[in-house]
N, C-alpha and C. Protein backbone atom coordinates (compact mmCIF):
# COMPACT_ATOMS: atom_id res chain seq x y z
N MET A 1 -6.92 16.76 -12.35
CA MET A 1 -7.97 16.80 -11.36
C MET A 1 -9.30 16.55 -12.05
N GLY A 2 -10.15 15.81 -11.37
CA GLY A 2 -11.46 15.49 -11.94
C GLY A 2 -12.44 16.64 -11.76
N LYS A 3 -13.57 16.50 -12.41
CA LYS A 3 -14.61 17.52 -12.30
C LYS A 3 -15.32 17.37 -10.97
N ARG A 4 -15.71 18.51 -10.41
CA ARG A 4 -16.46 18.48 -9.17
C ARG A 4 -17.92 18.20 -9.46
N ALA A 5 -18.56 17.54 -8.51
CA ALA A 5 -19.99 17.28 -8.65
C ALA A 5 -20.74 18.60 -8.55
N ARG A 6 -21.87 18.67 -9.20
CA ARG A 6 -22.67 19.89 -9.18
C ARG A 6 -23.10 20.19 -7.75
N GLY A 7 -22.88 21.40 -7.30
CA GLY A 7 -23.27 21.81 -5.96
C GLY A 7 -22.21 21.52 -4.90
N ALA A 8 -21.11 20.89 -5.27
CA ALA A 8 -20.06 20.59 -4.29
C ALA A 8 -19.32 21.86 -3.92
N LYS A 9 -19.02 22.01 -2.65
CA LYS A 9 -18.31 23.20 -2.19
C LYS A 9 -16.81 23.01 -2.38
N GLN A 10 -16.15 24.08 -2.73
CA GLN A 10 -14.70 24.04 -2.88
C GLN A 10 -14.07 24.37 -1.53
N ARG A 11 -13.14 23.52 -1.09
CA ARG A 11 -12.49 23.75 0.19
C ARG A 11 -11.42 24.81 0.05
N GLU A 12 -11.26 25.57 1.13
CA GLU A 12 -10.17 26.53 1.16
C GLU A 12 -8.88 25.78 1.44
N PRO A 13 -7.79 26.17 0.80
CA PRO A 13 -6.53 25.46 1.08
C PRO A 13 -6.08 25.71 2.52
N ARG A 14 -5.58 24.65 3.14
CA ARG A 14 -5.09 24.77 4.50
C ARG A 14 -3.72 25.44 4.49
N PRO A 15 -3.44 26.24 5.49
CA PRO A 15 -2.11 26.86 5.55
C PRO A 15 -1.06 25.80 5.89
N PHE A 16 0.17 26.06 5.49
CA PHE A 16 1.26 25.15 5.80
C PHE A 16 1.51 25.17 7.30
N ARG A 17 1.90 24.02 7.85
CA ARG A 17 2.22 23.98 9.27
C ARG A 17 3.61 24.57 9.48
N GLU A 18 3.82 25.10 10.65
CA GLU A 18 5.13 25.69 10.96
C GLU A 18 6.15 24.58 11.20
N LEU A 19 7.34 24.79 10.70
CA LEU A 19 8.41 23.83 10.92
C LEU A 19 9.14 24.18 12.20
N THR A 20 9.51 23.16 12.95
CA THR A 20 10.28 23.39 14.17
C THR A 20 11.76 23.42 13.81
N GLY A 21 12.53 23.90 14.74
CA GLY A 21 13.96 23.96 14.52
C GLY A 21 14.60 22.58 14.56
N PRO A 22 15.80 22.45 14.04
CA PRO A 22 16.47 21.14 14.08
C PRO A 22 16.81 20.76 15.51
N PHE A 23 16.91 19.46 15.75
CA PHE A 23 17.25 18.99 17.08
C PHE A 23 18.15 17.77 16.95
N VAL A 24 18.83 17.47 18.02
CA VAL A 24 19.76 16.35 18.06
C VAL A 24 19.12 15.22 18.86
N VAL A 25 19.19 14.03 18.33
CA VAL A 25 18.64 12.86 19.01
C VAL A 25 19.73 12.26 19.89
N ALA A 26 19.35 11.87 21.08
CA ALA A 26 20.32 11.27 22.00
C ALA A 26 20.82 9.93 21.46
N PRO A 27 22.08 9.61 21.71
CA PRO A 27 22.58 8.31 21.25
C PRO A 27 21.88 7.18 22.00
N ARG A 28 21.97 5.99 21.41
CA ARG A 28 21.35 4.82 22.05
C ARG A 28 21.95 4.60 23.43
N SER A 29 21.11 4.23 24.36
CA SER A 29 21.59 4.06 25.73
C SER A 29 21.95 2.61 26.03
N GLY A 30 21.57 1.69 25.17
CA GLY A 30 21.86 0.28 25.42
C GLY A 30 23.31 -0.05 25.08
N CYS A 31 23.68 -1.26 25.37
CA CYS A 31 25.01 -1.71 25.01
C CYS A 31 24.88 -3.00 24.22
N ARG A 32 25.89 -3.30 23.49
CA ARG A 32 25.89 -4.51 22.67
C ARG A 32 26.98 -5.44 23.20
N ILE A 33 26.60 -6.68 23.35
CA ILE A 33 27.56 -7.69 23.78
C ILE A 33 27.73 -8.67 22.65
N ARG A 34 28.93 -8.78 22.17
CA ARG A 34 29.20 -9.70 21.07
C ARG A 34 30.05 -10.85 21.61
N THR A 35 29.45 -11.99 21.64
CA THR A 35 30.16 -13.16 22.13
C THR A 35 29.59 -14.40 21.46
N ARG A 36 30.29 -15.46 21.54
CA ARG A 36 29.80 -16.73 21.03
C ARG A 36 29.44 -17.62 22.20
N LEU A 37 28.36 -18.36 22.02
CA LEU A 37 27.96 -19.28 23.07
C LEU A 37 28.68 -20.61 22.87
N HIS A 38 29.14 -21.17 23.93
CA HIS A 38 29.77 -22.50 23.90
C HIS A 38 28.75 -23.46 24.49
N LEU A 39 28.00 -24.12 23.61
CA LEU A 39 26.88 -24.95 24.04
C LEU A 39 27.21 -26.42 23.98
N SER A 40 26.56 -27.13 24.85
CA SER A 40 26.65 -28.58 24.76
C SER A 40 25.70 -29.03 23.65
N PRO A 41 25.88 -30.23 23.13
CA PRO A 41 24.97 -30.70 22.07
C PRO A 41 23.49 -30.67 22.48
N ALA A 42 23.20 -30.96 23.74
CA ALA A 42 21.81 -30.92 24.21
C ALA A 42 21.27 -29.49 24.21
N ASP A 43 22.08 -28.53 24.67
CA ASP A 43 21.66 -27.13 24.67
C ASP A 43 21.45 -26.62 23.25
N GLU A 44 22.33 -27.01 22.34
CA GLU A 44 22.21 -26.59 20.95
C GLU A 44 20.90 -27.12 20.35
N GLU A 45 20.58 -28.36 20.64
CA GLU A 45 19.35 -28.95 20.13
C GLU A 45 18.12 -28.22 20.70
N ALA A 46 18.17 -27.89 21.99
CA ALA A 46 17.05 -27.18 22.62
C ALA A 46 16.89 -25.79 22.01
N LEU A 47 17.98 -25.07 21.80
CA LEU A 47 17.90 -23.74 21.21
C LEU A 47 17.37 -23.79 19.78
N ARG A 48 17.79 -24.78 19.02
CA ARG A 48 17.27 -24.92 17.65
C ARG A 48 15.77 -25.22 17.66
N ALA A 49 15.32 -26.04 18.61
CA ALA A 49 13.89 -26.35 18.70
C ALA A 49 13.08 -25.10 19.07
N VAL A 50 13.58 -24.32 20.03
CA VAL A 50 12.90 -23.09 20.42
C VAL A 50 12.88 -22.10 19.25
N GLY A 51 14.00 -21.97 18.54
CA GLY A 51 14.07 -21.08 17.39
C GLY A 51 13.11 -21.49 16.29
N SER A 52 13.02 -22.79 16.02
CA SER A 52 12.08 -23.27 15.00
C SER A 52 10.65 -22.99 15.40
N HIS A 53 10.33 -23.21 16.66
CA HIS A 53 8.97 -22.96 17.15
C HIS A 53 8.62 -21.48 17.04
N LEU A 54 9.50 -20.62 17.52
CA LEU A 54 9.23 -19.18 17.46
C LEU A 54 9.17 -18.68 16.02
N GLY A 55 10.01 -19.24 15.15
CA GLY A 55 9.96 -18.86 13.74
C GLY A 55 8.65 -19.25 13.09
N ALA A 56 8.13 -20.42 13.44
CA ALA A 56 6.85 -20.87 12.90
C ALA A 56 5.72 -19.96 13.38
N LEU A 57 5.77 -19.56 14.66
CA LEU A 57 4.74 -18.65 15.18
C LEU A 57 4.80 -17.30 14.48
N ALA A 58 6.00 -16.78 14.28
CA ALA A 58 6.15 -15.49 13.60
C ALA A 58 5.65 -15.58 12.16
N GLY A 59 5.96 -16.68 11.48
CA GLY A 59 5.50 -16.85 10.10
C GLY A 59 3.99 -16.95 10.02
N ALA A 60 3.37 -17.66 10.97
CA ALA A 60 1.91 -17.78 10.99
C ALA A 60 1.27 -16.43 11.27
N ASP A 61 1.87 -15.65 12.16
CA ASP A 61 1.34 -14.32 12.47
C ASP A 61 1.43 -13.42 11.25
N LEU A 62 2.55 -13.45 10.55
CA LEU A 62 2.70 -12.65 9.34
C LEU A 62 1.70 -13.07 8.29
N ALA A 63 1.50 -14.36 8.10
CA ALA A 63 0.54 -14.84 7.10
C ALA A 63 -0.87 -14.38 7.44
N ALA A 64 -1.23 -14.40 8.73
CA ALA A 64 -2.56 -13.94 9.13
C ALA A 64 -2.73 -12.46 8.86
N ARG A 65 -1.70 -11.67 9.14
CA ARG A 65 -1.78 -10.23 8.89
C ARG A 65 -1.87 -9.93 7.41
N VAL A 66 -1.19 -10.69 6.59
CA VAL A 66 -1.26 -10.48 5.15
C VAL A 66 -2.66 -10.84 4.64
N ARG A 67 -3.25 -11.91 5.18
CA ARG A 67 -4.60 -12.29 4.78
C ARG A 67 -5.62 -11.20 5.13
N ILE A 68 -5.42 -10.52 6.26
CA ILE A 68 -6.34 -9.46 6.67
C ILE A 68 -6.28 -8.30 5.67
N GLY A 69 -5.10 -7.98 5.20
CA GLY A 69 -4.95 -6.88 4.24
C GLY A 69 -4.79 -5.55 4.96
N ASN A 70 -5.00 -4.46 4.20
CA ASN A 70 -4.89 -3.12 4.76
C ASN A 70 -6.05 -2.86 5.69
N VAL A 71 -5.73 -2.54 6.92
CA VAL A 71 -6.79 -2.27 7.91
C VAL A 71 -6.66 -0.84 8.38
């Protein structure tokens, strides 16, 4: 610990907060559907284009947030 500045007041330690009892979290209410899509070549091309576009937007957003730094 560093030295205190001359005239600085020493803070009283705060009391510990009370802990609550354990609790159970409810299971997820959603469902998962696992299936494969049977796409036509045109649909596959459209989905790839949409995925590329959304991926580029997400990457640009991440880059902007990294440039901002800790806020």
